[in-house]
Tab-separated table of C-alpha atoms in Angstrom:
chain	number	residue	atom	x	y	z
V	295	UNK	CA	134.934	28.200	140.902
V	296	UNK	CA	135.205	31.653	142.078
V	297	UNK	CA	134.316	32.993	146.018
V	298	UNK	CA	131.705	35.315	144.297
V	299	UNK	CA	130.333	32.522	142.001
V	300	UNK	CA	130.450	30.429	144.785
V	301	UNK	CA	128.015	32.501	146.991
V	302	UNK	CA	125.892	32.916	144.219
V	303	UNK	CA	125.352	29.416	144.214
V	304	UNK	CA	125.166	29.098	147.732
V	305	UNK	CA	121.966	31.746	147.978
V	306	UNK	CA	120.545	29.710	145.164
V	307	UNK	CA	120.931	26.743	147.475
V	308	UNK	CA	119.580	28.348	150.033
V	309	UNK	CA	116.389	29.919	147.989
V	310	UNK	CA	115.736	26.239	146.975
V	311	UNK	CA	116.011	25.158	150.875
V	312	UNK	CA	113.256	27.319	151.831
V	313	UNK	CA	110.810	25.867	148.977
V	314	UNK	CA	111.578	21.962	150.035
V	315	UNK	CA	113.146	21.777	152.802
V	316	UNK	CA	112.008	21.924	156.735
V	317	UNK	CA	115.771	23.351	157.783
V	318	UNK	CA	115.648	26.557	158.777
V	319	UNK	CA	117.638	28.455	155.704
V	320	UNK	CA	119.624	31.058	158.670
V	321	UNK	CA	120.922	27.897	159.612
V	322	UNK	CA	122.152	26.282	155.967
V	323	UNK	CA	123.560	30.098	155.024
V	324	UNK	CA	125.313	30.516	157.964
V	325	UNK	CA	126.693	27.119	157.671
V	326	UNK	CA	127.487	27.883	153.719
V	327	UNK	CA	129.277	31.609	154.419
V	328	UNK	CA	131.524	30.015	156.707
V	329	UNK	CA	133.696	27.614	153.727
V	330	UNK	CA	132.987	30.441	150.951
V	331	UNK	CA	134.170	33.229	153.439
V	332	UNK	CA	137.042	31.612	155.382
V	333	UNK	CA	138.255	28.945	152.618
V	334	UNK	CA	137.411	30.039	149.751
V	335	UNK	CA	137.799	34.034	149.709
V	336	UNK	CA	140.698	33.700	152.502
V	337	UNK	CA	138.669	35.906	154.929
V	338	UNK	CA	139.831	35.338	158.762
V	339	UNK	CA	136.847	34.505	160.938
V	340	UNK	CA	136.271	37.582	162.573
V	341	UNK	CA	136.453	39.021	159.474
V	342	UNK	CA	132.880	36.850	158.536
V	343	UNK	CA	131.617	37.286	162.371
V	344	UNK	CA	131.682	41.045	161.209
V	345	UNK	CA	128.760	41.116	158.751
V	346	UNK	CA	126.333	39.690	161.179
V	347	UNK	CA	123.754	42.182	161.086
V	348	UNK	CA	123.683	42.802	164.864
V	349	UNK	CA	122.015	45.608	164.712
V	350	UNK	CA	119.131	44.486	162.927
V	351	UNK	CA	119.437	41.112	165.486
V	352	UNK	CA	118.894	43.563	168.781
V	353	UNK	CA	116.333	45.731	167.030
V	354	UNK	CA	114.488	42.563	165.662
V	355	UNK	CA	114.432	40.985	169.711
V	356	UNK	CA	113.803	43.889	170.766
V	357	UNK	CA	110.361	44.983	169.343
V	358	UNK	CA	109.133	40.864	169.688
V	359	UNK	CA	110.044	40.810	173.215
V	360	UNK	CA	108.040	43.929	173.664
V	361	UNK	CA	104.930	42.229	171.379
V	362	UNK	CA	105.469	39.258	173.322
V	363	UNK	CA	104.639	40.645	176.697
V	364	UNK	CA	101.306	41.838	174.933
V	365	UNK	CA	100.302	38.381	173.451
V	366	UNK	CA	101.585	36.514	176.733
V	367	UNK	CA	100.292	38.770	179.297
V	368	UNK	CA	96.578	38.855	176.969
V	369	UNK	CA	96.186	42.321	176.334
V	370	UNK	CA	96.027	41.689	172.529
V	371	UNK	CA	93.344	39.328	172.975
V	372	UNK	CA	91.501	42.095	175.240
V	373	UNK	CA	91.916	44.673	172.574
V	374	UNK	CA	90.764	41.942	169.854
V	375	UNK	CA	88.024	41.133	171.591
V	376	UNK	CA	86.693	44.929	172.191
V	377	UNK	CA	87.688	45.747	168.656
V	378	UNK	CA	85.111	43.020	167.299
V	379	UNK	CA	82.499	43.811	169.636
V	380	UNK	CA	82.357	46.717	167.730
V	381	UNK	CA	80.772	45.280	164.778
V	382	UNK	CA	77.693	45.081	167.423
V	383	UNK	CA	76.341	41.669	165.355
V	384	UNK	CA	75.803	43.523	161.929
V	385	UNK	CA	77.589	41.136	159.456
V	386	UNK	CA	78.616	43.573	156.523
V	387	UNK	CA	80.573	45.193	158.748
V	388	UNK	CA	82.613	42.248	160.138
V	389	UNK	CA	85.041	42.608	156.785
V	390	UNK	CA	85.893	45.758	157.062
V	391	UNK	CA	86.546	45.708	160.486
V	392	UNK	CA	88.710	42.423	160.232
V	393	UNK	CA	90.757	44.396	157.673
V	394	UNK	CA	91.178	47.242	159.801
V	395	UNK	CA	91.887	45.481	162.810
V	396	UNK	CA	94.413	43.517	161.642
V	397	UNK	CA	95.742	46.081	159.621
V	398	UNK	CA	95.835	47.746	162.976
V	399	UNK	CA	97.406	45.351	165.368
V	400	UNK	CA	100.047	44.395	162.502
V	401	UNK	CA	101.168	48.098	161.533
V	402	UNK	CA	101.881	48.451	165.787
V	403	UNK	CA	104.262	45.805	166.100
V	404	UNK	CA	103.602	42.530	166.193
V	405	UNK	CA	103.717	41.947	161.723
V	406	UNK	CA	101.215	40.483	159.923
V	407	UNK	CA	102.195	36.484	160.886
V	408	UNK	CA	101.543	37.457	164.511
V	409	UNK	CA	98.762	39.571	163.886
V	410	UNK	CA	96.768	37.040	162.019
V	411	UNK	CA	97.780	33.941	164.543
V	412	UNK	CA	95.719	36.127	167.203
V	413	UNK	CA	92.863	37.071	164.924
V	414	UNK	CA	92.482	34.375	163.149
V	415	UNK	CA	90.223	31.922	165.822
V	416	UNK	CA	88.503	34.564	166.673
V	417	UNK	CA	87.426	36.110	163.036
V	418	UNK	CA	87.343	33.078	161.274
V	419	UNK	CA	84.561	31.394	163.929
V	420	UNK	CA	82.836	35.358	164.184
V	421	UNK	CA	83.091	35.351	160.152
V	422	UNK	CA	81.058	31.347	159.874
V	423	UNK	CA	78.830	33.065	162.550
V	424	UNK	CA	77.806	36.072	160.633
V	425	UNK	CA	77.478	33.979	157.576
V	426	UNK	CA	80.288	35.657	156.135
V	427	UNK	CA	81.793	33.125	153.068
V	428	UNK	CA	85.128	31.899	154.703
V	429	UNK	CA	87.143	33.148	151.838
V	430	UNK	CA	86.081	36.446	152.284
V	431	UNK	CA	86.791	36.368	156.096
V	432	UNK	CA	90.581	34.756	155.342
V	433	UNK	CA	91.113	37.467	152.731
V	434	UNK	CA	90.177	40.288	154.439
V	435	UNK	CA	92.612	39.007	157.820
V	436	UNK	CA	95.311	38.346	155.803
V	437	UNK	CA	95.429	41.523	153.328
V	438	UNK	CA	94.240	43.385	156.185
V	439	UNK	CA	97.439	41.740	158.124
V	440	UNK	CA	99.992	42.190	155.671
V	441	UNK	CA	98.712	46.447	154.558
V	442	UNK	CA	100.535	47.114	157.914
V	443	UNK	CA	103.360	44.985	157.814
V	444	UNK	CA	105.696	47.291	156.495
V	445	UNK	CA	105.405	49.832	159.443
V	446	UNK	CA	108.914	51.016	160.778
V	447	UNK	CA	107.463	49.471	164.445
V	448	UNK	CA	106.717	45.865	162.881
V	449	UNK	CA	109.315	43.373	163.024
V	450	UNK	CA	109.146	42.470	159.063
V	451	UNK	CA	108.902	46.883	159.308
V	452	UNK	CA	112.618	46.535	160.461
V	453	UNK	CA	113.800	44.238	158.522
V	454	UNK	CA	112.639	46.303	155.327
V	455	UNK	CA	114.521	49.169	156.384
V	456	UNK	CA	117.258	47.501	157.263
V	457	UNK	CA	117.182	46.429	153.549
V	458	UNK	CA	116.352	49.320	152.094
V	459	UNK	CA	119.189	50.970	153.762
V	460	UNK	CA	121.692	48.532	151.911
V	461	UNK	CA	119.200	49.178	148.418
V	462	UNK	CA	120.263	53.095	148.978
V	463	UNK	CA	117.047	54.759	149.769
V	464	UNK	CA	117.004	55.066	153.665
V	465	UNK	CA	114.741	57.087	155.218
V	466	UNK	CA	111.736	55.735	153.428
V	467	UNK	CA	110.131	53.909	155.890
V	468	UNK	CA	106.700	55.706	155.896
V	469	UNK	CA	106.629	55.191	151.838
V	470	UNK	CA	107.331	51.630	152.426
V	471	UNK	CA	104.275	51.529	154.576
V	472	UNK	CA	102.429	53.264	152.448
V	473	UNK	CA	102.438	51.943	148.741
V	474	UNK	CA	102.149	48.457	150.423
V	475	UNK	CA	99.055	49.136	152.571
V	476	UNK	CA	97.384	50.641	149.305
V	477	UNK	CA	98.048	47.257	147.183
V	478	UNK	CA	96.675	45.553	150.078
V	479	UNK	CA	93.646	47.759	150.559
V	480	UNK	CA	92.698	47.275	146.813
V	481	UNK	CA	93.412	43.554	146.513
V	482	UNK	CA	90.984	43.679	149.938
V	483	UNK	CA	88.392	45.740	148.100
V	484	UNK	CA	88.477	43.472	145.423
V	485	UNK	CA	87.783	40.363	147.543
V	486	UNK	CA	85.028	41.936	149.160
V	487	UNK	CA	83.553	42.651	145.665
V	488	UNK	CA	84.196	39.480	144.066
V	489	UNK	CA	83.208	37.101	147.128
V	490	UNK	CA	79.574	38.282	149.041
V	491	UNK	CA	80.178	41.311	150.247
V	492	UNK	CA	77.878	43.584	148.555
V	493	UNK	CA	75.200	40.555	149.167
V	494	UNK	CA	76.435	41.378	152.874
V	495	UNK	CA	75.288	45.130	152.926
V	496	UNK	CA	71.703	43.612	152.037
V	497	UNK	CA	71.516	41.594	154.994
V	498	UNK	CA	69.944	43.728	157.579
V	499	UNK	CA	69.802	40.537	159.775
V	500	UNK	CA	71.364	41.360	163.724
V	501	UNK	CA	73.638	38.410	165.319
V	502	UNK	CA	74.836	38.457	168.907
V	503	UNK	CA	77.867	40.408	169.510
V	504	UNK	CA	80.919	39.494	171.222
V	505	UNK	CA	80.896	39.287	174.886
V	506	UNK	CA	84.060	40.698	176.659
V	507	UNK	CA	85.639	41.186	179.925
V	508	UNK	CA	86.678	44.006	182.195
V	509	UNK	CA	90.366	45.014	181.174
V	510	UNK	CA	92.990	43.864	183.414
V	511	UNK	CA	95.363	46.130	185.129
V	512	UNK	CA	98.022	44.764	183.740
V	513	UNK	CA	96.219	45.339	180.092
V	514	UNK	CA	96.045	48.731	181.144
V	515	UNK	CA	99.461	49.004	182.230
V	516	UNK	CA	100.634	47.218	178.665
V	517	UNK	CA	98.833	49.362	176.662
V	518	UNK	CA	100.444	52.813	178.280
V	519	UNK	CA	103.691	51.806	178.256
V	520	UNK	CA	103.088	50.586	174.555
V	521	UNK	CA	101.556	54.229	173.604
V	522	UNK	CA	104.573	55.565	175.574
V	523	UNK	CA	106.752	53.697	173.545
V	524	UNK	CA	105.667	54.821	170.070
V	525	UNK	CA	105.527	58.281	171.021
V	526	UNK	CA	109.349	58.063	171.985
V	527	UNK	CA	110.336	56.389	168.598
V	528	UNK	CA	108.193	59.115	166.435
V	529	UNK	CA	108.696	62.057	168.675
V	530	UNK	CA	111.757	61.903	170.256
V	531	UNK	CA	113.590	59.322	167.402
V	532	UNK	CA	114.537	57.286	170.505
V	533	UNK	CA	115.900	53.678	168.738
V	534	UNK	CA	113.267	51.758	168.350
V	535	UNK	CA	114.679	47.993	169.269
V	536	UNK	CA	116.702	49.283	172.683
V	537	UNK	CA	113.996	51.137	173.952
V	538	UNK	CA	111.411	48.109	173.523
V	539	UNK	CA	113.768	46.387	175.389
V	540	UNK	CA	113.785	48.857	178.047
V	541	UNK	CA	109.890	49.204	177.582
V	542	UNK	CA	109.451	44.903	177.917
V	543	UNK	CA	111.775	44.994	180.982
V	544	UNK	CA	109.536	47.386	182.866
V	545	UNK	CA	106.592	45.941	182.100
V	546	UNK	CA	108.203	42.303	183.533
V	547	UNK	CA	109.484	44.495	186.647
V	548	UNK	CA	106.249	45.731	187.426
V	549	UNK	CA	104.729	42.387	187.093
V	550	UNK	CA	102.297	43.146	184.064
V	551	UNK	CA	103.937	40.228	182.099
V	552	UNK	CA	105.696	36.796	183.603
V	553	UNK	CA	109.626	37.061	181.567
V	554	UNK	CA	109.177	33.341	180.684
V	555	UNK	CA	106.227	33.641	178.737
V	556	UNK	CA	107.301	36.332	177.012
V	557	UNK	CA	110.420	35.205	175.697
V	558	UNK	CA	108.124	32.050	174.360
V	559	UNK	CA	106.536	34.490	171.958
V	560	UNK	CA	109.462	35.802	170.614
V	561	UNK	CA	110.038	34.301	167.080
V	562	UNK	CA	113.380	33.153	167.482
V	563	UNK	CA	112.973	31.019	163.886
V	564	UNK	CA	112.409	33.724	162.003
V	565	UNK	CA	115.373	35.673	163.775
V	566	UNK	CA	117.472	32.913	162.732
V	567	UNK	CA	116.480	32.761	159.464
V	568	UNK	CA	116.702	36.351	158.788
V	569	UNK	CA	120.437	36.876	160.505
V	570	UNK	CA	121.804	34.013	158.975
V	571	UNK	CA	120.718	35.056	155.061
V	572	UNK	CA	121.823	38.645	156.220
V	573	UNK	CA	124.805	36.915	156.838
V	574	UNK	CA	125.812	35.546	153.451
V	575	UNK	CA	124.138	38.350	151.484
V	576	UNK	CA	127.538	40.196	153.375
V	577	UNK	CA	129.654	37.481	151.947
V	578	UNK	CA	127.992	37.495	148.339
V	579	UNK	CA	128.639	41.287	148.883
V	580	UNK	CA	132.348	41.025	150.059
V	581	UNK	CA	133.435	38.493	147.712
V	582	UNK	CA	131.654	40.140	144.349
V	583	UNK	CA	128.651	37.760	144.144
V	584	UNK	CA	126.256	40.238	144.197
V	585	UNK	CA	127.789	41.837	141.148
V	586	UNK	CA	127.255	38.415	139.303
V	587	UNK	CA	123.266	38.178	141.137
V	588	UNK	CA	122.355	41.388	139.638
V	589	UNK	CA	123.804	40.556	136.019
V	590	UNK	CA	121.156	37.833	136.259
V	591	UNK	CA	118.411	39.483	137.432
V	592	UNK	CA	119.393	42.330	134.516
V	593	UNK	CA	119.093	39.552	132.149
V	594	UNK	CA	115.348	39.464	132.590
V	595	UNK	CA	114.570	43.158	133.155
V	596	UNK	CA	114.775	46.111	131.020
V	597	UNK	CA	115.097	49.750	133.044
V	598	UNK	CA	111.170	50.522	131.655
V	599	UNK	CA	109.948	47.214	132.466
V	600	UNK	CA	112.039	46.149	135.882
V	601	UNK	CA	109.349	47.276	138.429
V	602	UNK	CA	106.801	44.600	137.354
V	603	UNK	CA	109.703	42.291	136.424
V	604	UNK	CA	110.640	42.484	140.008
V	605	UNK	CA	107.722	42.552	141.352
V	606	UNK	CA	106.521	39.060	139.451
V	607	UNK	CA	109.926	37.158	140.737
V	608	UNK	CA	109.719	38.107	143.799
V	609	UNK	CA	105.864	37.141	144.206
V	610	UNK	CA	106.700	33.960	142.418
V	611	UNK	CA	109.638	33.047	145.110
V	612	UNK	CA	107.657	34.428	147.881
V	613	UNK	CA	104.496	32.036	147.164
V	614	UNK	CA	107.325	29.083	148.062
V	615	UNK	CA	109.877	31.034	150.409
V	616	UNK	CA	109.744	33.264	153.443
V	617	UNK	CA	108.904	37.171	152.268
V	618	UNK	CA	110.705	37.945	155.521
V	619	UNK	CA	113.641	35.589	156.245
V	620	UNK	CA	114.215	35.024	152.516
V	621	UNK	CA	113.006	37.665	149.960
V	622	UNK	CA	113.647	40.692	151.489
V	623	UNK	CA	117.364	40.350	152.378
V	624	UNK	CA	118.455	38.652	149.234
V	625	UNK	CA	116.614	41.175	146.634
V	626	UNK	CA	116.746	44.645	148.738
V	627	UNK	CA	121.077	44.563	148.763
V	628	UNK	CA	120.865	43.638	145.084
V	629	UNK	CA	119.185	47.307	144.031
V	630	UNK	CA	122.106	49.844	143.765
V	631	UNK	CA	124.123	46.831	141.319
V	632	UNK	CA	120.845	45.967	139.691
V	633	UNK	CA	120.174	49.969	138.230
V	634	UNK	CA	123.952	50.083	137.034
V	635	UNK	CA	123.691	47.045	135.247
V	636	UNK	CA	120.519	47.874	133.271
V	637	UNK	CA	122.085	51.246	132.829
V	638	UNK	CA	118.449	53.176	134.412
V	639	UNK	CA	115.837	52.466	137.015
V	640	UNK	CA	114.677	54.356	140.085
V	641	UNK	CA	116.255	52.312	143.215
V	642	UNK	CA	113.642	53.443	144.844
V	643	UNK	CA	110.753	52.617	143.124
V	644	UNK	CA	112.838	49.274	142.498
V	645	UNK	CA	113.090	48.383	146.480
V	646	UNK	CA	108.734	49.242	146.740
V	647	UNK	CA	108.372	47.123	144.228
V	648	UNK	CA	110.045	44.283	145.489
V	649	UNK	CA	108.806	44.953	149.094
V	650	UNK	CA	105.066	44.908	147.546
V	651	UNK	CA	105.496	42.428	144.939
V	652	UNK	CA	106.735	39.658	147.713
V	653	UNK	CA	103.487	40.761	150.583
V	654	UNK	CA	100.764	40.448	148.086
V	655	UNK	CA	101.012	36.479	147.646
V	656	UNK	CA	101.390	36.516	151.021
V	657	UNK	CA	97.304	35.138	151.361
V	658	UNK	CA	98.212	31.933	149.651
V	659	UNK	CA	97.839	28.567	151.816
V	660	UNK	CA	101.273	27.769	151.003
V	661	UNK	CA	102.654	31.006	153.440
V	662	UNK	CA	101.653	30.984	157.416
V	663	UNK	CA	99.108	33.601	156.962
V	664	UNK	CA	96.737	31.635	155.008
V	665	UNK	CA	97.564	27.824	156.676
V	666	UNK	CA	96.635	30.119	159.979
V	667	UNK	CA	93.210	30.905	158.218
V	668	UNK	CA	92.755	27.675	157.320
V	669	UNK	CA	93.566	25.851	160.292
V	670	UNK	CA	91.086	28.411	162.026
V	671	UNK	CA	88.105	27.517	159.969
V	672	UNK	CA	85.137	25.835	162.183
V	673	UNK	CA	83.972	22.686	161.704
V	674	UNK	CA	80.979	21.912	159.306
V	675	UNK	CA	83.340	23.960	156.204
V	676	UNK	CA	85.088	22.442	153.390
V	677	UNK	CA	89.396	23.444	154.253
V	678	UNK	CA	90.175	21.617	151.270
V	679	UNK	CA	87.792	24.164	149.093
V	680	UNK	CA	88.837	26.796	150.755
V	681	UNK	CA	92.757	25.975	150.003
V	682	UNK	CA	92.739	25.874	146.406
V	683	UNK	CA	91.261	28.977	146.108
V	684	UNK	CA	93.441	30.640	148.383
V	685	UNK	CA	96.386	29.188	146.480
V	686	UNK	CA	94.512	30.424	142.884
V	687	UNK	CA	94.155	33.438	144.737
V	688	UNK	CA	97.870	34.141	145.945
V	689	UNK	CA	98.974	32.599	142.561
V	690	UNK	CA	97.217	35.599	140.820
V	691	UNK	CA	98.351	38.124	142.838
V	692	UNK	CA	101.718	37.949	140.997
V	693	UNK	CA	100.434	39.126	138.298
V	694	UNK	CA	98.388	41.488	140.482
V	695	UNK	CA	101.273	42.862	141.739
V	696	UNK	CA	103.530	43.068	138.518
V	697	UNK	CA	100.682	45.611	137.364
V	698	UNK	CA	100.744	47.680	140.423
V	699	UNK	CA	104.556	47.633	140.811
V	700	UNK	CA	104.944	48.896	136.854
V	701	UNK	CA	102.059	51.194	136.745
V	702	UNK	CA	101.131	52.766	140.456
V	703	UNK	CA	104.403	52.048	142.294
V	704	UNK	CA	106.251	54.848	140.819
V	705	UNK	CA	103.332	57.355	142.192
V	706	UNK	CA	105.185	56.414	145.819
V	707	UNK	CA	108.422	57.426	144.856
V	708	UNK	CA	108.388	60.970	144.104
């Protein structure tokens, strides 16, 4: 067997890992490059060691190191906790302000995983409290969580232009952002039809509203630096991963954070994960196996149809596999060899697709977001109810997303 059909086996291996498996799939494609790169193609080891994507590694610690110090040091809970307060007990507008808020806290760094593991105590027990139906509650955090994952400060943010960069169409970060927080706000708005919400606008009924504390001075300090931080990236185009690192190493130096819990938020799993498949995608690239991917995908696509094509694969793997550590860096590269094989196609509208087909699934039980939801839900409600229709739910959203990717998608890429 050839080094390029080789690697295409070995991401199929790896694809498969991450439905059945509890190995962490960086680990088995790092551990699969290595014979296909150095045995099989003849590379020299250094010559492998080359297409680890460091740059996406340092940017990747980077902005979690930074988004650690704010979970570890509790200024995200302080914000959370304001943010909610807000709703001042009146239950219909607990939704939208779950959405919003996580939409929020995801878009500024953090992603949607992270944003949702902070929420999701908090909004699921304020949601059973305010007689909000705990579907409704999940699906607003989690859509809410995943409209702002795409930002260019989020770590799944980076890791989309990273890919997008290989697909051909850099410099789209804000479009990325953009057509997925739409598909989220709509699947949102559709939730909140189809499960209470307008019954919630009738309920006049007042519940007591959160009780917070004072804000901390090292909250304070946390959140300046953070606003000091963003304003560098977008208005001085400092890079984004080496100046959260210089960002996190103040904040440790003037004692706002403790450097040992912060490095405990950082998710070094899903750095792992998303290095190591970024590591053989650059031998499938190097030894032609991306060539013989995209003939397959092209099998199953025509240039009218490949948006929603797309779109529907990748939701389907996603519902199974990591959007983040899996999806994204195996489909993104593929693009540019993907449009020359079906002889048409807009790369760009291609990569959105892919990038929004994956997130919208992202609700199901099956992914972190929603087992976070449902581990979150209080006592006294049915979890087993509430996970079949959140798997229904993220099932459908395939389809969902097909639609938008075919029909709306190219409306982003103009």
């Amino acid at each position: 067997m050839s080094p390029a059909a080789l690697s295409v086996v070995a991401l199929v291996l790896v694809m498969g890992a991450s439905f059945g498996t509890r190995l962490n799939v960086g680990v088995l494609a790092v551990a699969l490059a290595w014979p296909i790169a150095v045995h099989a193609a003849g590379w020299k080891a250094d010559a492998l060691m080359a297409v680890f994507p460091a740059s996406l590694f340092v940017t990747l610690l980077g902005v979690t190191l930074l988004f650690g110090v704010t979970q570890a040091n509790g200024t995200m809970a302080a914000v959370t906790q304001r943010a909610l307060r807000l709703s001042g007990g009146r239950a219909a507008w607990l939704p939208f302000l779950l959405f919003g808020l996580a939409c929020t806290i995801s878009t500024m760094g953090p992603g949607a995983i992270a944003a949702v593991a902070l929420l999701a105590p908090m909004g699921m027990a304020a949601g059973a409290h305010a007689g909000i139906p705990p579907l409704l509650t999940a699906l607003m955090l989690g859509n809410g969580a995943n409209a702002g994952n795409l930002s260019p400060f989020s770590a799944v943010g980076v890791i989309v232009t990273a890919g997008m960069g290989k697909a051909g169409v850099p410099g789209h970060e804000w479009q990325a952002w953009a057509a997925n927080f739409v598909a989220h706000v709509l699947a949102a708005g559709a939730a909140w039809a189809l499960f209470g919400g307008p019954g919630l606008l009738r309920d006049a009924t007042r519940r007591e509203a959160v009780v917070v504390a004072p804000l901390a001075t090292e909250h304070r300090v946390t959140l300046i630096v953070g606003a000091l931080w963003v304003a560098a990236v977008v208005l001085l185009k400092v890079n984004l991963g080496l100046a959260a690192f210089a960002a996190a190493a103040f904040l440790v130096l003037v004692r706002a954070a403790d450097d040992t819990a912060m490095l405990r938020q950082v998710p070094w799993a899903v750095i792992v994960m998303v290095c190591g498949v970024s590591m053989l995608i650059g031998v499938l690239e190097g030894t032609g196996g991306m060539d013989l991917f995209s003939t397959l995908l092209a099998r199953i696509a025509t240039p009218g149809s490949v948006n929603g094509v797309i779109a529907f694969v990748t939701g389907a793997i996603s519902t199974y596999s990591s959007t983040s550590g899996v999806v994204y860096p195996t489909f993104l590269p593929a693009v540019p060899a993907l449009v020359e094989k079906l002889g048409g196609g807009n790369p760009l509208e291609i990569a959105l697709s892919i990038n929004v087909g994956a997130a919208l699934v992202d609700v199901s039980p099956l992914s972190t977001i929603g087992a976070l939801c449902i581990a979150a839900l209080p006592e006294g409600h049915d979890a087993r109810r509430l996970f079949r229709i959140l798997l229904l739910w993220g099932m459908s959203m395939t389809v969902v997303g097909a639609l938008f990717c075919q029909f709306v998608i190219p409306l982003f890429a103009r």
